[in-house]
PDB file of C-alpha atoms in Angstrom:
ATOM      1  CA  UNK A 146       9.096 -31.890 -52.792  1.00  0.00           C
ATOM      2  CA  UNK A 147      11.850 -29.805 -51.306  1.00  0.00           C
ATOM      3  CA  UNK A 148      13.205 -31.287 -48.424  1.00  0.00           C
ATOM      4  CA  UNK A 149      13.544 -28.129 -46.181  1.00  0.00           C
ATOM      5  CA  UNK A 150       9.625 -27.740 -46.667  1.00  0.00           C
ATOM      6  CA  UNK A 151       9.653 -31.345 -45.700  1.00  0.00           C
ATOM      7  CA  UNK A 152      11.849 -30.349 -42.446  1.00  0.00           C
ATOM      8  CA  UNK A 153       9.592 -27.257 -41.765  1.00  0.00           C
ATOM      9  CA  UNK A 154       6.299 -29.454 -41.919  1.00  0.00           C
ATOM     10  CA  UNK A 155       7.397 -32.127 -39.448  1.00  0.00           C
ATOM     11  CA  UNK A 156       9.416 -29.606 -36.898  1.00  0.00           C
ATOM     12  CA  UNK A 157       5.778 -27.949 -36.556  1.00  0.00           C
ATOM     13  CA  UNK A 158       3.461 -30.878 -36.299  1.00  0.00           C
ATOM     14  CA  UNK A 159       6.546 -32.824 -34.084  1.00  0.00           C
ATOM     15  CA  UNK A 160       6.774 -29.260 -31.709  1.00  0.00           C
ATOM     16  CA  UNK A 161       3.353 -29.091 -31.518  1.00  0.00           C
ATOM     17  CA  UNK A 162       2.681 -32.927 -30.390  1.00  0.00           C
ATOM     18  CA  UNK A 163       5.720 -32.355 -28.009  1.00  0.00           C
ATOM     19  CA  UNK A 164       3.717 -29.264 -26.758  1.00  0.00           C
ATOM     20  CA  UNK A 165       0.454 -30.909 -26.167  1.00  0.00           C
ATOM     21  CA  UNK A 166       2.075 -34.006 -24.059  1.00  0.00           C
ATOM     22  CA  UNK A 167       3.754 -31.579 -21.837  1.00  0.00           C
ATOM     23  CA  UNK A 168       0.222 -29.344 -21.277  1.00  0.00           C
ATOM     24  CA  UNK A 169      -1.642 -32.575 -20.919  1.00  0.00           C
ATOM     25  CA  UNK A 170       0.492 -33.227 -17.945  1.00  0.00           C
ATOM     26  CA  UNK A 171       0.955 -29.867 -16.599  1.00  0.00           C
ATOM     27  CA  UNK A 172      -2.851 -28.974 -16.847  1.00  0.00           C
ATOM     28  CA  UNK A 173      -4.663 -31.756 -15.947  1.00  0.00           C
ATOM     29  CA  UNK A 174      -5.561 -30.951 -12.622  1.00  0.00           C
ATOM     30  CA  UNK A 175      -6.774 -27.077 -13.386  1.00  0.00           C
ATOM     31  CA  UNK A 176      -8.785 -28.192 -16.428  1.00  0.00           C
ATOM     32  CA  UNK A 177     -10.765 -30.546 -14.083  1.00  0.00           C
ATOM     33  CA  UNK A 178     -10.747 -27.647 -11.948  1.00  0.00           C
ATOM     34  CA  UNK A 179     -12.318 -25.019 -14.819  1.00  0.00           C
ATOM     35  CA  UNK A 180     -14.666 -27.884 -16.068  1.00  0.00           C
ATOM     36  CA  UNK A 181     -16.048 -28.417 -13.016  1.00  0.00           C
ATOM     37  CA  UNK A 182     -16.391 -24.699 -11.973  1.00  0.00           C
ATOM     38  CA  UNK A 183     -18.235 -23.909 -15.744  1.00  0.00           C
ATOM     39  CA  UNK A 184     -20.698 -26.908 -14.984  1.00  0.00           C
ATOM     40  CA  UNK A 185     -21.354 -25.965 -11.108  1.00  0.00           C
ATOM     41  CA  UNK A 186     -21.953 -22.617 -13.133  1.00  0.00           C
ATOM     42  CA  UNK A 187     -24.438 -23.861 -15.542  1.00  0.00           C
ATOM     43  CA  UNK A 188     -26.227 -25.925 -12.701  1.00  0.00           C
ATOM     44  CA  UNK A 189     -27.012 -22.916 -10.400  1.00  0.00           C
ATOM     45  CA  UNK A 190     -28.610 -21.324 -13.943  1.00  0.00           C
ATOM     46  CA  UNK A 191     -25.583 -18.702 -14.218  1.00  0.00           C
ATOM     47  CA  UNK A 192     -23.510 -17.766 -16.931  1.00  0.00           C
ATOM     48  CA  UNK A 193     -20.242 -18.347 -18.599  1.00  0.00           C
ATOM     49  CA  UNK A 194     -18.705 -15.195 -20.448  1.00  0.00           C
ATOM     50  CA  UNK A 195     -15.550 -15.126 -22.507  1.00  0.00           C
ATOM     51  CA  UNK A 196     -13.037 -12.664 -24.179  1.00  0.00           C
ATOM     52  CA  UNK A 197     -10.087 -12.728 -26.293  1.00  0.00           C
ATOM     53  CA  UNK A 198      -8.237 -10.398 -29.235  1.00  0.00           C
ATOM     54  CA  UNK A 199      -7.518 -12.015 -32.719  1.00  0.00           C
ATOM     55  CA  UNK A 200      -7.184 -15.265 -32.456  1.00  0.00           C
ATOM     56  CA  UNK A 201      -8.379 -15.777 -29.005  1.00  0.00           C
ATOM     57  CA  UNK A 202     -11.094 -13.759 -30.180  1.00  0.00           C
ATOM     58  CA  UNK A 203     -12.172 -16.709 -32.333  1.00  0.00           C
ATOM     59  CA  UNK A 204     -11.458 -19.035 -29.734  1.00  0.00           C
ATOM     60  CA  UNK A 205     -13.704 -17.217 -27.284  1.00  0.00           C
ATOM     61  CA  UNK A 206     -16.381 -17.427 -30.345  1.00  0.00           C
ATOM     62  CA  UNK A 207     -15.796 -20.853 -30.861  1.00  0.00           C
ATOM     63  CA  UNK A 208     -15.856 -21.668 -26.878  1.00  0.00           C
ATOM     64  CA  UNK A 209     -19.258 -20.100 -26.737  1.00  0.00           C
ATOM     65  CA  UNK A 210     -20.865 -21.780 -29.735  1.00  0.00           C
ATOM     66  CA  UNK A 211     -19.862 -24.849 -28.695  1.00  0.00           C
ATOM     67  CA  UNK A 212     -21.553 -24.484 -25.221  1.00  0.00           C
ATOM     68  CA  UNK A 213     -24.867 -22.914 -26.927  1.00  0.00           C
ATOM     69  CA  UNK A 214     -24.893 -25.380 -29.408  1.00  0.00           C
ATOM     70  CA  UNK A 215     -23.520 -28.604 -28.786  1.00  0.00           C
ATOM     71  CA  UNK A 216     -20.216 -30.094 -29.152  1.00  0.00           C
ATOM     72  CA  UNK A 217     -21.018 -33.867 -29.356  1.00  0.00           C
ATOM     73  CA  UNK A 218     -24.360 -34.382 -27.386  1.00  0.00           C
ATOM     74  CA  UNK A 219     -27.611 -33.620 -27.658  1.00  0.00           C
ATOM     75  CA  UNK A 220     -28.707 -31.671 -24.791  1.00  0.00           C
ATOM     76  CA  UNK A 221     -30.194 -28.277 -23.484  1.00  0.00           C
ATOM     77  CA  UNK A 222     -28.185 -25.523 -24.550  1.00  0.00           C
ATOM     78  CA  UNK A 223     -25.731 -23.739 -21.799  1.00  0.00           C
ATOM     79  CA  UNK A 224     -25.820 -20.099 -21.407  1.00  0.00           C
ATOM     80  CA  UNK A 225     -22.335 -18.944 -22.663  1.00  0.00           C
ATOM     81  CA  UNK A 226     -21.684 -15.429 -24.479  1.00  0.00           C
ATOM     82  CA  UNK A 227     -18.598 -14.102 -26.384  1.00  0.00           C
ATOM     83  CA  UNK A 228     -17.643 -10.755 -25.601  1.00  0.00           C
ATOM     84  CA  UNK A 229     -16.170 -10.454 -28.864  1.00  0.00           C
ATOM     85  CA  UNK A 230     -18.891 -10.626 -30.828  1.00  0.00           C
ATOM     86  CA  UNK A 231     -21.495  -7.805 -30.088  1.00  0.00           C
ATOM     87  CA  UNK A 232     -19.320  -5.271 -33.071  1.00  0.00           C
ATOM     88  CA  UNK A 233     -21.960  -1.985 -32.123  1.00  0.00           C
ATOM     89  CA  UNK A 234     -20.785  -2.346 -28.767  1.00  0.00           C
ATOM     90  CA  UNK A 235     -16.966  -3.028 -29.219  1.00  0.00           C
ATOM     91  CA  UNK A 236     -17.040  -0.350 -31.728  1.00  0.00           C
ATOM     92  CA  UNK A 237     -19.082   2.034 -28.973  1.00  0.00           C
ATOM     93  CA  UNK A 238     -17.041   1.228 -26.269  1.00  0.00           C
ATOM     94  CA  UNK A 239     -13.235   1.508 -27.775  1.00  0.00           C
ATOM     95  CA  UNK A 240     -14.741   4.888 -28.961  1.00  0.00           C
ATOM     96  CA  UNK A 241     -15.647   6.512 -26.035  1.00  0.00           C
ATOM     97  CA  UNK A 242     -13.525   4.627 -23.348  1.00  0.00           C
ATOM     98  CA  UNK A 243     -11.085   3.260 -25.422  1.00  0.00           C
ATOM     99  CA  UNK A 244      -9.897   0.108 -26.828  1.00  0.00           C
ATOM    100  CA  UNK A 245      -8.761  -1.348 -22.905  1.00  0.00           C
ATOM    101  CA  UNK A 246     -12.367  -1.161 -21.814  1.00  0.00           C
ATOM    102  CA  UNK A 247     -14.337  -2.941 -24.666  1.00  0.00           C
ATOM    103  CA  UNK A 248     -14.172  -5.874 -22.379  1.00  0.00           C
ATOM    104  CA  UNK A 249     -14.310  -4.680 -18.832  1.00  0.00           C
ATOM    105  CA  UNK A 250     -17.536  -2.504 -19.378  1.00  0.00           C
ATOM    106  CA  UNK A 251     -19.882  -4.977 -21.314  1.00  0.00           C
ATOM    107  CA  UNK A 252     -18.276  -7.616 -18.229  1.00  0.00           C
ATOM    108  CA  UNK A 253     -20.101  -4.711 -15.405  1.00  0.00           C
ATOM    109  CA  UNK A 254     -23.003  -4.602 -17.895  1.00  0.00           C
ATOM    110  CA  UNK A 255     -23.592  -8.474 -17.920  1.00  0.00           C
ATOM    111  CA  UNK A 256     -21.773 -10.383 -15.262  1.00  0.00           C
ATOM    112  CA  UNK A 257     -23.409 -11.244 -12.386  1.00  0.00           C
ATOM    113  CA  UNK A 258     -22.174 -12.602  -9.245  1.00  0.00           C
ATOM    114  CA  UNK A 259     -21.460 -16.677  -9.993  1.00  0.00           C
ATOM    115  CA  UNK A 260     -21.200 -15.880 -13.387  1.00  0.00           C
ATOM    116  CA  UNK A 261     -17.417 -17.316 -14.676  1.00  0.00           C
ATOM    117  CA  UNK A 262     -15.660 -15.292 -16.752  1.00  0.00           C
ATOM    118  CA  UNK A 263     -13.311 -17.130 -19.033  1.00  0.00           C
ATOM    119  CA  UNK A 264     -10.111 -14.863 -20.281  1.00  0.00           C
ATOM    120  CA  UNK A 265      -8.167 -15.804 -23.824  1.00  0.00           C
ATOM    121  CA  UNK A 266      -4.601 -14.181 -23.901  1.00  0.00           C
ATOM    122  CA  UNK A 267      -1.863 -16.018 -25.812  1.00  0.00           C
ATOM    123  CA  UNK A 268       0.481 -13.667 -24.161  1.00  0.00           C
ATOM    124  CA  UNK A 269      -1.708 -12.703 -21.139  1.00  0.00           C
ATOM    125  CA  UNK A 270      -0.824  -9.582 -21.039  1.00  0.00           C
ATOM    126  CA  UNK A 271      -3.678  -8.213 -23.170  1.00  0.00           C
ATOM    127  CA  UNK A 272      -4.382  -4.537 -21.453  1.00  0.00           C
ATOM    128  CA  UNK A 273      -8.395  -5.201 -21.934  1.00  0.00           C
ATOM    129  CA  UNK A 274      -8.243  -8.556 -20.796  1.00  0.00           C
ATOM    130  CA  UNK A 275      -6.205  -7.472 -18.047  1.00  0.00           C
ATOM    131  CA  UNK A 276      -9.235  -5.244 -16.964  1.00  0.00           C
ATOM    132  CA  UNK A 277     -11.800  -7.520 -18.140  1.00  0.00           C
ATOM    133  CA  UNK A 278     -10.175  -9.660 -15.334  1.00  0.00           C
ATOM    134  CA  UNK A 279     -10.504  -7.015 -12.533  1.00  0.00           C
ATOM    135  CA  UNK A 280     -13.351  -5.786 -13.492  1.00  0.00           C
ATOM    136  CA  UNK A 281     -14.694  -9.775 -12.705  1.00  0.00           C
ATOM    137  CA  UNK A 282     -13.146  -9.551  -8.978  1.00  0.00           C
ATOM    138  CA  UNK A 283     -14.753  -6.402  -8.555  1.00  0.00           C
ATOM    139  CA  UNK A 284     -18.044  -7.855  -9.145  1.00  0.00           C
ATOM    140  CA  UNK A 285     -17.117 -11.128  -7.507  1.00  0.00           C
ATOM    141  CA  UNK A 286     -17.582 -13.561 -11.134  1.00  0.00           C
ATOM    142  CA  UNK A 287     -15.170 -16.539 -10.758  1.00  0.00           C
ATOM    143  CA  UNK A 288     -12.368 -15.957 -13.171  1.00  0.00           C
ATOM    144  CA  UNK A 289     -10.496 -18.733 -15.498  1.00  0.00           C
ATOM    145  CA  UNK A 290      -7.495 -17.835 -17.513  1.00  0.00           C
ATOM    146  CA  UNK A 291      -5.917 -19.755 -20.650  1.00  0.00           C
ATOM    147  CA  UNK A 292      -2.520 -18.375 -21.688  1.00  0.00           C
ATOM    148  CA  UNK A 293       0.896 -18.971 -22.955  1.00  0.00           C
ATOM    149  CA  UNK A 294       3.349 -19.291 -20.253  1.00  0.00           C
ATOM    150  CA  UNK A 295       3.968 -15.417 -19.107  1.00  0.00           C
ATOM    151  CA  UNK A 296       1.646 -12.553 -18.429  1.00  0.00           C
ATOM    152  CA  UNK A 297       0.367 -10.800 -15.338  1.00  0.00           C
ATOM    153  CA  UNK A 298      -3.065 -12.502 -16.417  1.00  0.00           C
ATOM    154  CA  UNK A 299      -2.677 -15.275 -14.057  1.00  0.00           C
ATOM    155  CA  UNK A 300      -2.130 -13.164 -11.256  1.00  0.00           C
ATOM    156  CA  UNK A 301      -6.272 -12.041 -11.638  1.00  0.00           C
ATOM    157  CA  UNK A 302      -7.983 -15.267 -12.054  1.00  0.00           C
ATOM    158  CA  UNK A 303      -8.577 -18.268  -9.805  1.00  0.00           C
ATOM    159  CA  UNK A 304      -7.829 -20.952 -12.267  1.00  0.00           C
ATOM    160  CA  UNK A 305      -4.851 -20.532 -14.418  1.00  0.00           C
ATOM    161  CA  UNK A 306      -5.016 -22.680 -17.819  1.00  0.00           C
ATOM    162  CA  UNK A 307      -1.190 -22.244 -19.091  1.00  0.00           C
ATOM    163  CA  UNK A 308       0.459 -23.457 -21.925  1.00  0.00           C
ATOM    164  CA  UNK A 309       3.985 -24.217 -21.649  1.00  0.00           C
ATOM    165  CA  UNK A 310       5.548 -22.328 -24.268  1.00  0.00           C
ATOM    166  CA  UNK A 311       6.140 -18.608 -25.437  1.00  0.00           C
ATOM    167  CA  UNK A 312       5.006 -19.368 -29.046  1.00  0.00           C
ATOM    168  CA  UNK A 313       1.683 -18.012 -30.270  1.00  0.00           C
ATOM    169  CA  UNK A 314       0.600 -20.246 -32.998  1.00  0.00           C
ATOM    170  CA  UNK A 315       1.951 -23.994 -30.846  1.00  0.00           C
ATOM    171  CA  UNK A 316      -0.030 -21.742 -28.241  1.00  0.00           C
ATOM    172  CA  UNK A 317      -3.519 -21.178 -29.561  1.00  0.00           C
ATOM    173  CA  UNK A 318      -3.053 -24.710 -31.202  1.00  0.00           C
ATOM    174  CA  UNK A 319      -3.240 -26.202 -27.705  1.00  0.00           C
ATOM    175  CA  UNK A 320      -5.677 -23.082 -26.820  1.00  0.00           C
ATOM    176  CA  UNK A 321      -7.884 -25.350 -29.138  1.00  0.00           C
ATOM    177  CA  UNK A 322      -7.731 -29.142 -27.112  1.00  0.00           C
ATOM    178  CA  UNK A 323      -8.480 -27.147 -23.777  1.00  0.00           C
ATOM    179  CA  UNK A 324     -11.400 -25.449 -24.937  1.00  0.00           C
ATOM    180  CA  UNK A 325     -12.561 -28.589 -26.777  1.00  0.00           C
ATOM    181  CA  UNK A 326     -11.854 -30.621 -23.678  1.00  0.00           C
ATOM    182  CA  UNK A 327     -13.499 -28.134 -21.450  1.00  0.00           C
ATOM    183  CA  UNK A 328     -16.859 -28.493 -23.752  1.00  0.00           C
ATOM    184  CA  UNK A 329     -16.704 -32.755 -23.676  1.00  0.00           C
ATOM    185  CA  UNK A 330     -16.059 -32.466 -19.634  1.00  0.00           C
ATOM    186  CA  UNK A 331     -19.329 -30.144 -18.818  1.00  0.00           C
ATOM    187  CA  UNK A 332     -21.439 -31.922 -21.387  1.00  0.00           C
ATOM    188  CA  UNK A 333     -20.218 -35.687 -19.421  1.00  0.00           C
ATOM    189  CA  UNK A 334     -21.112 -33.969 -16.264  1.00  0.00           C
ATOM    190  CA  UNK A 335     -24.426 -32.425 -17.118  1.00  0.00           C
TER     191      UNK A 335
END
């Protein structure tokens, strides 16, 4: 084996362990904080909506099929929906309004007030996220972001969920334990 692809290998998994310490310290507090606002959500019989682009898109897939589902218990299923997924009405939307709005107008469609809307921006600066985001305060849904470390994002939500670093794959890597985390927290307290 080549030793630099040796190097490589380990700088990535040692980074990304690094990364994940420092988060676990710096979030710990706001994760409680979002896992306890998604399950007060789910008790009242509201709604958890999420959004993200590319990767985050997954993530907000992911997020939502692991609440519907289950992630390790048995139990009722929890009303979460991806905004990502619905392609007739992305497709509709970034047509007519344009790509910034595929988010905000399916959130005035389908939020309701004590709904939570959960926003996925590695850079959180995402323009439709952005008005996803406002679009939520307008309608008075709770509002939970999960970003890297910059981005106006965090200056629309009440719960910021920030990752520590300005790289987008150690990013969405840890994107992945807080979403995971999220889903064991709410299932523990419901």
């Amino acid at each position: 084996m080549p030793k630099d692809q040796i190097n490589k290998i380990n700088k990535h998994f040692l980074e990304s362990s690094k990364l994940i310490k420092l988060s676990l310290v710096k979030l710990r507090r706001p994760l409680i904080q979002a896992a306890n606002l998604i399950s007060q959500t789910f008790k009242a019989g509201n709604k958890l909506l999420n959004c993200g682009n590319g990767g985050s898109a997954a993530e907000s897939q992911h997020f939502a099929a692991e609440l519907v589902g289950r992630y390790l218990k048995e139990r009722k299923a929890f009303p979460a929906i991806s905004l990502t997924t619905d392609t007739s009405a992305l497709t509709a939307i970034g047509n007519d309004y344009g790509f910034n709005k595929v988010f905000s107008r399916q959130v005035e469609a389908i939020a309701k007030q004590r709904d939570v809307l959960f926003c996925i921006s590695t850079s959180g600066n995402s323009p439709n996220i952005l008005a996803a985001a406002k679009t939520a305060k307008l309608l008075q849904v709770k509002t939970i972001s999960l970003t890297g470390k910059s981005g106006k994002l965090k200056n629309l939500c009440d719960i910021n969920l920030i990752i520590p670093s300005d790289k987008t794959p150690l990013i969405q890597e840890v994107h992945l334990i807080i979403i995971h985390t999220i889903c064991d927290q709410v299932e523990l307290s419901l």
